[in-house]
Coordinates of C-alpha atoms and ligand atoms in Angstrom, one line a residue:
M1 CA 0.0 0.0 0.0
A2 CA 1.3 3.4 -0.9
Q3 CA 2.2 5.9 1.8
A4 CA -0.7 8.3 2.4
R5 CA 0.2 11.7 0.9
G6 CA -1.0 15.2 1.4
S7 CA -0.9 17.9 4.0
E8 CA -3.5 19.8 6.0
T9 CA -4.2 21.9 2.9
D10 CA -3.4 19.7 0.0
F11 CA -5.1 16.3 -0.6
D12 CA -5.3 13.7 -3.2
A13 CA -9.1 13.9 -2.9
V14 CA -11.7 16.0 -1.2
V15 CA -15.1 14.5 -0.7
V16 CA -18.3 16.4 0.2
G17 CA -20.7 14.6 2.4
A18 CA -20.3 11.9 5.1
G19 CA -23.4 9.8 4.5
F20 CA -23.1 6.2 3.2
A21 CA -21.4 7.5 0.0
G22 CA -18.8 9.8 1.5
M23 CA -17.9 7.4 4.3
Y24 CA -17.2 4.5 2.0
M25 CA -15.4 6.8 -0.5
L26 CA -13.1 8.0 2.3
H27 CA -12.4 4.4 3.5
K28 CA -11.8 3.1 0.0
L29 CA -9.4 5.9 -1.1
R30 CA -7.6 5.9 2.2
S31 CA -7.0 2.2 2.1
L32 CA -5.4 2.7 -1.4
G33 CA -3.0 5.1 0.2
F34 CA -4.5 8.4 -0.9
S35 CA -4.9 11.4 1.4
V36 CA -8.6 12.4 1.8
R37 CA -10.5 15.1 3.5
V38 CA -14.2 14.9 3.9
Y39 CA -16.4 17.9 4.6
E40 CA -19.8 17.4 6.2
A41 CA -22.4 20.0 7.2
G42 CA -23.8 18.0 10.1
T43 CA -22.3 17.4 13.4
G44 CA -22.0 13.7 12.7
V45 CA -21.9 11.1 10.0
G46 CA -25.1 9.7 8.4
G47 CA -26.2 12.0 5.6
T48 CA -29.9 11.4 5.0
W49 CA -30.1 9.4 8.2
Y50 CA -28.5 12.2 10.2
W51 CA -31.0 14.8 9.0
N52 CA -34.3 12.9 8.6
R53 CA -35.1 12.3 12.2
Y54 CA -38.8 12.9 11.9
P55 CA -41.1 10.5 13.8
G56 CA -41.6 7.2 11.9
A57 CA -38.5 7.7 9.7
R58 CA -37.6 4.3 8.4
C59 CA -35.9 2.8 5.4
D60 CA -38.1 1.5 2.6
V61 CA -35.5 -1.1 1.6
E62 CA -35.1 -4.1 3.8
S63 CA -32.4 -3.7 6.4
I64 CA -30.6 -6.9 5.3
E65 CA -30.1 -5.3 1.9
Y66 CA -29.6 -1.8 3.0
Q67 CA -26.1 -2.1 4.5
Y68 CA -22.6 -2.0 3.2
G69 CA -21.4 -5.2 1.5
F70 CA -17.7 -4.5 1.2
S71 CA -16.8 -6.1 4.4
D72 CA -17.9 -9.6 5.5
E73 CA -16.6 -8.7 9.0
I74 CA -18.8 -5.7 9.3
Q75 CA -21.9 -7.4 8.0
R76 CA -21.3 -10.3 10.5
E77 CA -20.7 -8.0 13.4
W78 CA -23.9 -6.0 12.9
T79 CA -27.3 -7.5 13.6
W80 CA -30.5 -5.7 12.3
T81 CA -33.6 -6.0 14.5
E82 CA -36.4 -5.1 12.1
R83 CA -37.4 -5.9 8.5
Y84 CA -37.2 -2.2 7.7
A85 CA -34.7 -0.5 10.0
A86 CA -35.8 2.8 11.7
Q87 CA -33.7 5.9 11.4
P88 CA -32.0 5.6 14.8
E89 CA -30.9 2.1 14.1
I90 CA -29.4 3.0 10.7
L91 CA -27.6 6.0 12.2
R92 CA -26.2 3.8 15.0
Y93 CA -25.0 1.4 12.2
Q94 CA -23.3 4.2 10.3
N95 CA -21.6 5.4 13.5
Y96 CA -20.5 1.9 14.3
V97 CA -18.9 1.6 10.8
A98 CA -17.3 5.1 11.1
D99 CA -15.8 4.2 14.4
K100 CA -14.6 0.7 13.4
L101 CA -12.9 2.2 10.3
D102 CA -11.7 5.2 12.2
L103 CA -13.3 7.5 9.6
K104 CA -14.2 10.5 11.8
K105 CA -10.6 11.8 12.1
D106 CA -10.6 12.7 8.4
I107 CA -14.0 14.3 8.4
R108 CA -14.5 18.0 9.1
F109 CA -18.0 18.3 10.6
E110 CA -20.2 21.3 10.7
T111 CA -18.5 22.6 7.6
R112 CA -20.2 23.3 4.3
V113 CA -18.2 23.5 1.2
T114 CA -19.2 26.7 -0.6
A115 CA -17.1 26.8 -3.7
A116 CA -14.7 24.7 -5.8
D117 CA -12.6 26.1 -8.7
Y118 CA -10.6 24.0 -11.1
D119 CA -7.1 25.3 -11.8
E120 CA -6.0 24.1 -15.2
G121 CA -2.3 25.0 -14.7
S122 CA -1.9 22.7 -11.7
A123 CA -4.8 20.4 -12.6
R124 CA -6.1 20.7 -9.0
W125 CA -9.3 21.9 -7.4
A126 CA -9.3 24.8 -5.0
I127 CA -12.0 24.2 -2.5
A128 CA -13.4 26.8 -0.1
T129 CA -15.6 26.3 3.0
E130 CA -18.1 28.4 4.8
H131 CA -15.5 29.0 7.5
G132 CA -13.1 30.5 5.1
E133 CA -10.9 27.4 4.9
H134 CA -9.1 26.8 1.6
V135 CA -7.7 23.5 0.5
R136 CA -6.6 21.9 -2.7
A137 CA -7.1 18.5 -4.1
K138 CA -6.5 16.6 -7.3
F139 CA -9.9 14.9 -7.2
F140 CA -13.1 16.4 -6.0
V141 CA -16.0 14.0 -5.2
M142 CA -19.5 15.1 -4.6
A143 CA -21.1 12.5 -2.2
T144 CA -23.9 14.9 -1.4
G145 CA -26.8 12.6 -1.6
C146 CA -29.9 12.9 -3.8
L147 CA -32.4 14.0 -1.2
S148 CA -30.5 16.3 1.0
S149 CA -31.5 19.7 0.0
A150 CA -34.7 20.1 2.1
R151 CA -37.2 22.5 0.6
V152 CA -40.0 24.5 2.3
P153 CA -42.2 26.1 -0.3
D154 CA -42.2 29.8 -0.5
F155 CA -45.6 30.3 1.2
P156 CA -46.3 34.0 2.0
G157 CA -46.4 34.7 5.7
I158 CA -44.2 31.8 6.8
S159 CA -42.2 33.9 9.2
D160 CA -45.4 35.2 10.8
F161 CA -46.3 31.8 12.2
Q162 CA -46.3 31.9 16.0
G163 CA -46.2 28.2 16.6
E164 CA -43.5 25.6 16.0
S165 CA -42.6 24.5 12.5
H166 CA -40.1 21.9 11.1
H167 CA -39.2 20.3 7.8
T168 CA -39.0 16.5 8.0
G169 CA -35.6 16.6 6.4
D170 CA -34.2 19.0 9.0
W171 CA -35.7 17.6 12.2
P172 CA -34.7 18.7 15.7
H173 CA -32.3 16.3 17.3
G174 CA -34.2 16.3 20.6
G175 CA -37.5 15.4 18.8
V176 CA -40.8 17.2 18.9
D177 CA -43.5 16.6 21.5
F178 CA -46.9 16.9 19.7
T179 CA -48.9 15.8 22.8
G180 CA -52.2 17.5 22.9
K181 CA -51.3 19.8 20.0
R182 CA -53.1 20.8 16.8
V183 CA -50.7 19.7 14.1
A184 CA -50.8 20.6 10.4
V185 CA -48.8 18.4 8.0
I186 CA -48.2 19.8 4.5
G187 CA -47.4 17.1 1.9
T188 CA -48.3 13.5 1.4
G189 CA -45.1 11.9 0.1
S190 CA -43.1 9.2 1.8
S191 CA -42.0 11.4 4.7
A192 CA -45.6 12.4 5.4
V193 CA -46.8 8.9 5.0
Q194 CA -44.3 7.7 7.5
S195 CA -44.6 10.5 10.0
I196 CA -48.4 11.0 10.1
P197 CA -49.3 7.8 11.9
V198 CA -46.8 8.5 14.6
I199 CA -47.7 12.2 15.0
A200 CA -51.4 11.1 15.1
E201 CA -50.6 9.0 18.3
Q202 CA -49.8 12.3 20.1
A203 CA -51.7 15.1 18.4
A204 CA -55.1 16.3 19.6
E205 CA -56.0 17.3 16.1
L206 CA -54.3 16.5 12.8
L207 CA -54.7 18.5 9.6
V208 CA -53.2 16.9 6.4
F209 CA -52.8 19.2 3.4
Q210 CA -52.7 17.0 0.3
R211 CA -51.8 18.2 -3.2
T212 CA -51.4 14.8 -4.8
A213 CA -52.7 11.5 -3.5
N214 CA -50.0 8.9 -3.5
F215 CA -50.0 5.2 -3.9
T216 CA -49.1 3.6 -0.6
L217 CA -49.0 0.0 0.5
P218 CA -48.5 -1.6 3.9
A219 CA -44.8 -2.0 4.5
G220 CA -45.3 -5.2 6.5
N221 CA -42.6 -4.2 8.9
R222 CA -41.9 -6.6 11.7
P223 CA -39.1 -7.5 14.1
L224 CA -36.7 -10.0 12.5
A225 CA -37.4 -13.5 13.9
P226 CA -34.8 -15.0 16.2
G227 CA -32.0 -16.4 14.0
E228 CA -33.3 -14.7 10.8
A229 CA -30.7 -11.9 10.8
E230 CA -28.0 -14.5 11.6
A231 CA -29.1 -16.8 8.8
A232 CA -29.0 -13.9 6.4
K233 CA -25.4 -13.2 7.2
E234 CA -24.4 -16.6 5.8
S235 CA -25.8 -15.9 2.3
F236 CA -25.1 -12.1 2.4
I237 CA -21.9 -11.9 0.3
E238 CA -23.2 -14.3 -2.4
G239 CA -26.5 -12.3 -2.5
R240 CA -24.6 -9.0 -2.8
K241 CA -22.9 -10.3 -6.0
R242 CA -26.4 -11.0 -7.4
A243 CA -27.6 -7.6 -6.3
Y244 CA -24.8 -5.8 -8.3
D245 CA -26.2 -7.5 -11.4
S246 CA -29.9 -7.1 -10.7
Q247 CA -32.4 -4.5 -12.0
G248 CA -32.9 -2.5 -8.8
G249 CA -30.1 -3.7 -6.5
L250 CA -32.6 -5.7 -4.6
I251 CA -32.7 -9.5 -4.4
S252 CA -35.6 -10.1 -2.0
F253 CA -37.9 -10.5 -5.0
E254 CA -37.9 -11.3 -8.7
Y255 CA -39.1 -9.2 -11.6
I256 CA -41.4 -11.1 -13.9
E257 CA -40.4 -10.2 -17.4
A258 CA -43.4 -11.6 -19.3
M259 CA -45.9 -9.0 -20.5
I260 CA -49.3 -8.8 -19.0
D261 CA -51.1 -9.9 -22.2
D262 CA -49.0 -13.1 -22.3
L263 CA -50.0 -14.0 -18.7
D264 CA -53.2 -15.6 -17.4
P265 CA -55.3 -12.8 -15.8
D266 CA -55.8 -15.0 -12.7
F267 CA -52.1 -15.4 -12.4
V268 CA -51.6 -11.6 -12.7
Q269 CA -54.2 -10.9 -10.0
K270 CA -52.6 -13.5 -7.7
E271 CA -49.1 -12.0 -8.3
L272 CA -50.4 -8.5 -7.5
S273 CA -52.1 -9.7 -4.4
D274 CA -49.1 -11.8 -3.2
R275 CA -46.7 -8.9 -3.8
W276 CA -49.0 -6.3 -2.3
H277 CA -49.3 -8.3 0.9
Q278 CA -45.6 -9.1 0.9
G279 CA -45.0 -5.4 1.2
G280 CA -42.1 -3.5 -0.4
F281 CA -41.3 -2.8 -4.0
S282 CA -41.9 -6.3 -5.3
F283 CA -45.4 -5.1 -6.3
L284 CA -43.8 -3.1 -9.2
G285 CA -42.2 -6.3 -10.6
A286 CA -45.4 -8.3 -11.1
Y287 CA -45.1 -8.3 -14.9
G288 CA -42.9 -6.8 -17.6
D289 CA -44.9 -3.8 -18.8
L290 CA -46.2 -2.6 -15.4
M291 CA -43.9 0.4 -15.6
A292 CA -43.9 0.6 -19.4
T293 CA -47.4 1.0 -20.8
P294 CA -50.5 2.8 -19.6
E295 CA -52.6 -0.3 -20.2
G296 CA -50.2 -2.6 -18.3
N297 CA -49.9 -0.1 -15.4
K298 CA -53.7 0.4 -15.1
V299 CA -54.2 -3.1 -14.0
A300 CA -51.8 -2.7 -11.1
A301 CA -53.0 0.8 -10.3
D302 CA -56.6 -0.4 -10.1
Y303 CA -55.6 -3.2 -7.9
A304 CA -53.7 -0.8 -5.6
R305 CA -56.6 1.6 -5.5
S306 CA -59.0 -1.2 -4.5
E307 CA -56.7 -2.3 -1.7
M308 CA -56.2 1.3 -0.5
A309 CA -60.0 1.9 -0.5
K310 CA -60.6 -1.0 1.8
R311 CA -58.6 0.8 4.5
V312 CA -60.6 4.0 4.6
A313 CA -64.0 4.0 6.3
D314 CA -65.6 7.1 4.7
P315 CA -66.0 6.6 0.9
A316 CA -65.7 10.4 0.4
V317 CA -62.4 10.5 2.2
A318 CA -61.2 7.4 0.4
E319 CA -62.0 9.0 -2.9
M320 CA -59.7 11.9 -1.9
L321 CA -56.9 9.6 -0.9
L322 CA -57.0 7.4 -4.0
P323 CA -54.4 8.5 -6.6
N324 CA -56.0 9.0 -10.0
D325 CA -53.7 11.4 -11.8
H326 CA -50.5 9.3 -12.3
P327 CA -49.6 5.7 -13.0
V328 CA -48.6 3.6 -10.0
G329 CA -44.8 3.5 -9.4
V330 CA -43.8 6.6 -11.4
K331 CA -43.8 8.7 -8.3
R332 CA -41.9 6.9 -5.5
L333 CA -44.2 4.2 -4.1
C334 CA -44.8 4.9 -0.4
L335 CA -44.6 2.0 2.1
D336 CA -46.7 2.8 5.2
T337 CA -47.5 1.5 8.6
G338 CA -51.1 2.6 9.4
Y339 CA -51.2 5.7 7.2
L340 CA -54.6 5.4 5.6
E341 CA -56.2 4.3 8.9
V342 CA -55.3 7.6 10.4
F343 CA -58.0 9.2 8.3
N344 CA -60.6 7.0 10.1
Q345 CA -59.9 8.9 13.3
A346 CA -62.2 11.8 14.1
K347 CA -59.3 14.0 15.0
T348 CA -57.9 13.9 11.4
K349 CA -59.0 16.2 8.6
L350 CA -57.8 15.9 5.0
I351 CA -57.7 19.1 3.0
D352 CA -57.4 18.9 -0.8
V353 CA -55.1 21.8 -1.7
R354 CA -55.7 21.2 -5.4
K355 CA -59.3 22.4 -4.8
T356 CA -58.5 24.9 -2.1
P357 CA -54.8 25.9 -2.6
I358 CA -52.7 27.1 0.3
E359 CA -52.8 30.8 0.1
R360 CA -50.5 31.7 3.0
I361 CA -49.3 30.8 6.5
S362 CA -50.9 33.0 9.1
R363 CA -49.8 33.7 12.7
T364 CA -52.1 30.9 13.8
G365 CA -52.1 28.3 11.1
V366 CA -52.5 27.5 7.4
V367 CA -54.9 29.5 5.2
A368 CA -56.4 27.5 2.3
G369 CA -59.5 28.3 0.3
G370 CA -60.1 31.3 2.5
V371 CA -60.2 29.2 5.7
N372 CA -57.6 29.7 8.4
Y373 CA -56.9 26.2 9.7
E374 CA -55.5 26.8 13.2
A375 CA -52.5 24.8 14.3
D376 CA -49.9 24.8 17.0
C377 CA -47.3 23.1 14.9
I378 CA -46.7 22.9 11.1
V379 CA -44.8 20.0 9.7
F380 CA -43.4 20.7 6.2
A381 CA -43.2 17.2 4.6
T382 CA -42.6 19.0 1.3
G383 CA -39.6 17.2 -0.1
F384 CA -36.3 18.1 -1.6
D385 CA -34.5 19.8 -4.4
A386 CA -33.6 16.3 -5.5
M387 CA -30.5 15.0 -7.2
T388 CA -29.1 18.4 -8.2
G389 CA -29.9 20.7 -5.3
S390 CA -27.0 19.7 -3.1
I391 CA -24.5 19.6 -6.0
L392 CA -25.4 23.0 -7.2
A393 CA -25.4 24.4 -3.7
V394 CA -21.7 24.4 -4.1
D395 CA -20.5 27.1 -6.6
I396 CA -18.4 24.7 -8.8
K397 CA -16.4 26.2 -11.6
G398 CA -14.6 24.0 -14.1
R399 CA -12.2 24.6 -17.0
G400 CA -12.1 28.2 -18.1
G401 CA -14.2 29.2 -15.1
E402 CA -17.3 27.6 -16.5
S403 CA -20.0 27.4 -13.9
L404 CA -21.8 24.1 -13.3
R405 CA -24.9 26.0 -12.3
D406 CA -24.9 27.6 -15.8
K407 CA -24.0 24.4 -17.6
W408 CA -26.9 22.6 -15.9
A409 CA -29.4 25.5 -16.2
A410 CA -31.6 23.4 -18.5
G411 CA -31.1 20.2 -16.5
P412 CA -28.2 18.1 -15.4
R413 CA -25.9 16.7 -18.1
T414 CA -23.4 13.9 -17.1
Y415 CA -21.4 11.2 -18.7
L416 CA -22.5 7.9 -17.0
G417 CA -23.8 9.9 -14.0
L418 CA -20.2 10.0 -12.8
S419 CA -18.7 13.1 -14.4
T420 CA -19.5 16.1 -16.6
A421 CA -17.6 17.6 -19.5
G422 CA -15.6 20.7 -18.7
F423 CA -15.0 19.7 -15.1
P424 CA -11.9 17.4 -15.0
N425 CA -11.3 15.2 -12.0
L426 CA -14.8 15.9 -10.6
F427 CA -16.9 12.8 -9.8
F428 CA -20.5 12.4 -8.6
I429 CA -21.6 9.5 -6.5
T430 CA -25.1 8.4 -7.5
G431 CA -25.5 11.5 -9.6
P432 CA -28.1 12.3 -12.2
G433 CA -27.8 10.0 -15.2
S434 CA -27.1 6.9 -13.0
P435 CA -29.6 4.4 -11.5
S436 CA -29.3 6.1 -8.1
V437 CA -32.7 6.8 -6.6
L438 CA -34.3 4.1 -8.7
S439 CA -32.2 1.5 -7.0
N440 CA -31.1 0.3 -3.6
M441 CA -28.9 3.3 -2.9
I442 CA -26.2 1.3 -1.1
I443 CA -25.6 -0.9 -4.1
S444 CA -25.4 2.1 -6.4
I445 CA -23.1 3.9 -3.9
E446 CA -20.8 0.9 -3.7
Q447 CA -20.8 0.5 -7.5
H448 CA -19.7 4.2 -7.9
V449 CA -17.2 4.1 -5.1
H450 CA -15.5 1.1 -6.6
W451 CA -15.5 2.6 -10.1
I452 CA -14.1 6.0 -8.9
A453 CA -11.5 4.4 -6.7
D454 CA -10.3 2.1 -9.5
C455 CA -10.2 5.1 -11.9
I456 CA -8.2 7.2 -9.5
S457 CA -5.7 4.4 -8.8
N458 CA -5.4 3.6 -12.5
L459 CA -4.8 7.3 -13.4
E460 CA -2.2 7.7 -10.7
G461 CA -0.4 4.6 -11.9
R462 CA -0.3 6.0 -15.4
Q463 CA 0.8 9.5 -14.5
V464 CA -2.5 11.0 -15.8
R465 CA -3.0 14.5 -14.3
A466 CA -6.6 14.9 -15.4
I467 CA -9.6 12.9 -16.7
E468 CA -12.5 14.6 -18.3
A469 CA -15.7 13.4 -20.1
T470 CA -15.8 14.4 -23.8
P471 CA -18.8 16.5 -24.9
D472 CA -19.6 13.8 -27.5
A473 CA -19.7 11.0 -24.9
E474 CA -21.8 13.1 -22.6
N475 CA -24.3 14.0 -25.3
A476 CA -24.6 10.3 -26.3
W477 CA -25.2 9.3 -22.6
V478 CA -27.8 12.0 -22.0
D479 CA -29.6 10.9 -25.2
H480 CA -29.4 7.3 -24.0
V481 CA -30.8 8.2 -20.5
N482 CA -33.7 10.1 -22.1
E483 CA -34.3 7.2 -24.6
V484 CA -34.5 4.7 -21.8
A485 CA -36.7 6.9 -19.8
S486 CA -39.0 7.3 -22.8
L487 CA -39.6 3.6 -22.8
T488 CA -41.0 3.9 -19.3
L489 CA -44.0 5.8 -17.8
Y490 CA -41.7 7.8 -15.4
P491 CA -41.7 11.0 -17.5
V492 CA -45.5 11.3 -17.3
A493 CA -45.7 12.2 -13.6
N494 CA -45.0 15.4 -11.8
S495 CA -42.4 13.8 -9.6
W496 CA -39.2 14.9 -8.0
Y497 CA -37.5 12.5 -10.4
M498 CA -38.5 15.0 -13.0
G499 CA -37.7 18.1 -10.9
A500 CA -41.4 18.9 -11.1
N501 CA -41.8 19.7 -7.4
I502 CA -39.5 22.8 -7.6
P503 CA -41.1 25.8 -9.3
G504 CA -38.8 26.8 -12.2
K505 CA -36.7 23.7 -12.2
P506 CA -36.1 22.2 -15.6
R507 CA -38.4 19.2 -16.3
V508 CA -35.9 16.5 -17.0
F509 CA -36.0 12.8 -15.9
M510 CA -32.8 12.7 -13.9
P511 CA -32.0 9.1 -13.0
Y512 CA -31.0 6.3 -15.4
A513 CA -33.9 3.8 -15.7
G514 CA -31.8 1.1 -17.5
G515 CA -31.2 -0.9 -14.3
V516 CA -28.3 -1.5 -12.0
G517 CA -26.8 -4.6 -13.7
V518 CA -27.0 -3.1 -17.2
Y519 CA -25.5 0.1 -16.0
R520 CA -22.7 -1.7 -14.2
Q521 CA -21.8 -3.5 -17.4
K522 CA -21.6 -0.2 -19.2
I523 CA -19.4 1.6 -16.8
D524 CA -17.1 -1.4 -16.4
E525 CA -16.8 -1.6 -20.2
V526 CA -15.9 2.1 -20.3
A527 CA -13.2 1.5 -17.7
G528 CA -12.0 -1.7 -19.4
A529 CA -11.6 0.2 -22.7
G530 CA -9.1 2.6 -21.1
Y531 CA -11.8 5.1 -20.1
E532 CA -13.6 5.4 -23.4
G533 CA -15.4 8.7 -23.8
F534 CA -12.9 10.5 -21.5
T535 CA -9.8 12.4 -22.4
L536 CA -6.8 11.6 -20.3
D537 CA -4.3 14.4 -19.8
R538 CA -0.9 12.8 -19.2
E539 CA 1.7 14.5 -17.2
A540 CA 4.4 13.9 -19.8
Q541 CA 2.1 15.5 -22.5
A542 CA 1.4 18.4 -20.2
A543 CA 5.1 19.0 -19.6
S544 CA 6.0 18.9 -23.3
A545 CA 3.0 21.1 -24.2
Ligands
N01_1 O1 -41.0 14.4 -0.5 P1 -41.9 14.2 -1.7 P2 -40.7 13.3 0.7 N1 -48.1 22.9 -1.6 O2 -41.4 15.2 -2.7 C1 -46.1 18.2 -1.4 C2 -37.3 9.4 0.0 N2 -37.8 9.0 1.2 O3 -39.8 13.9 1.7 O4 -46.8 15.4 -4.9 C3 -48.7 21.7 -1.3 O5 -42.1 12.9 -2.2 C4 -46.0 17.3 -2.6 O6 -47.1 17.4 -3.4 P3 -46.9 16.9 -4.9 C5 -38.2 8.8 -1.1 O7 -37.5 8.4 -2.2 C6 -37.7 7.8 1.6 O8 -42.0 12.7 1.2 O9 -45.7 17.6 -5.4 N3 -48.0 20.6 -1.2 C7 -45.8 16.0 -1.9 O10 -47.0 15.5 -1.4 C8 -39.2 9.9 -1.4 O11 -39.8 9.8 -2.6 C9 -38.2 7.3 2.7 O12 -48.1 17.5 -5.6 C10 -46.7 20.6 -1.6 C11 -44.9 16.4 -0.7 O13 -45.1 17.7 -0.4 C12 -38.3 11.1 -1.2 O14 -37.4 10.8 -0.2 C13 -38.8 8.2 3.6 C14 -46.1 21.7 -2.0 C15 -43.5 16.1 -0.9 O15 -43.3 14.8 -1.2 C16 -39.0 12.4 -1.0 O16 -40.0 12.1 0.0 C17 -39.0 9.5 3.2 C18 -46.8 22.9 -2.0 N4 -46.3 24.1 -2.4 C19 -38.5 9.9 2.1 N5 -44.8 21.4 -2.3 C20 -37.9 5.9 3.1 O17 -38.8 5.2 3.3 C21 -44.7 20.1 -2.1 N6 -45.8 19.6 -1.7 C22 -36.5 5.5 3.0

């Protein structure tokens, strides 16, 4: 192993973010002998799981699959307690890994990176933090997460509100006591669907402001049975290999490839039913065209609506809660524990803000349709500036001072989701143009960390000073990402995948829908062909130029 290089101000790599991605990137590069500095805005590791401490926060991927796979020792030492781990358990796991690998000493906490400028002369990034610190690094890695830029809509009067208000993605560490309070929740995405049943246990009154009804199915969470987690450890490493080559990085269920018209209708209904009651995302894999054609999707969507309706006592309320403006699965499917049943409680009121839009926040509550709904607390479960928000929060300037914000003004453009032309030695982990949020994030994070670490080692071994995507390769990749998306129903919905939840954000389908296994093959082929689609700037060439 090479001797670690670098000084307090000059590193082989600077990484932004200490969630699952940044932690593993640090470990991987450090174990290859590179000097690495990580910057993290929070006071601790965890990323998403550090910030999203709202009541009921829980992973929607099974805990056995939602963990690092790079160390058999780590997976054997850690024992998950529930089918879907809750936020505190995941955060404990991340801290356990960080401590075991002694990661924290190379992470600067409570420090946001504000700017990064590429200096062509030295082929190094100059990175500035909010505290006025300046460091340099050959490689700059954005491990900022896809759902980390919490967004409160720009409602008039927000600062007038006299009660307590919080965004689910920036929740107080000490928790919030809703006992006996009137609570208004704005939003009905995954964060709302998870938090509302827990808030309802304490609140005296609950007001839910819904703009879009979402598909939600019972998660089927449960404690892992004695011996279950231990047994999973035996097959974990072999399973992880299969996950790397799978569609979504999940191996707890199979995708049926046959099209619905080629299947017996009774078989289809049984598959839908079995998968629905199994909980989790297996429902979306019931047949090949479920996510590809309106006709195929409708069968599953009808099934989902019929199951959801059974859970709501008042048919008029059920009607409001049943999604009817988008296909099932094209907005992130919600997994819930008792969500719809909350609307059977007398203390809950559902307000359709399509019919009666939120006009403003008053001193005492939320004003919609001319009515002031009084509340002691407002919970903004209003989502994130997804995928690009945290990348563009840093003022990144590439070759010739080109601004990434300008370059991506009409939507993100990447080569393989890993890099972008004009910005040498800059890498994204699970960036736009990669499977990312359509997959088990841990699988996609590991895939990218391995690729980036191999790339950096390879370049260092060949005295390459800079690697940069070519505009042609990038254009071809962007076209491919769009073409694959157009074969699915994803682009039809107003989802955060499309940037549609942010007023003014370009409407572009950001992740790559081709699947984890297919994507892995492509990025490995690129590396195997000597980083096809990239230009490599060799030190000898630079010296003679
Ligand atoms: O955010 P969202 P989220 N007026 O964008 C509404 C992951 N996650 O935090 O749908 C009124 O989904 C908005 O309405 P609409 C998961 O990938 C995972 O819930 O845009 N309403 C919507 O109802 C998830 O998909 C877990 O019409 C407004 C809600 O706010 C992603 O994070 C748990 C509004 C936002 O929903 C984001 O989920 C939680 C306005 N002006 C999250 N603006 C796990 O289980 C927005 N809304 C691991």
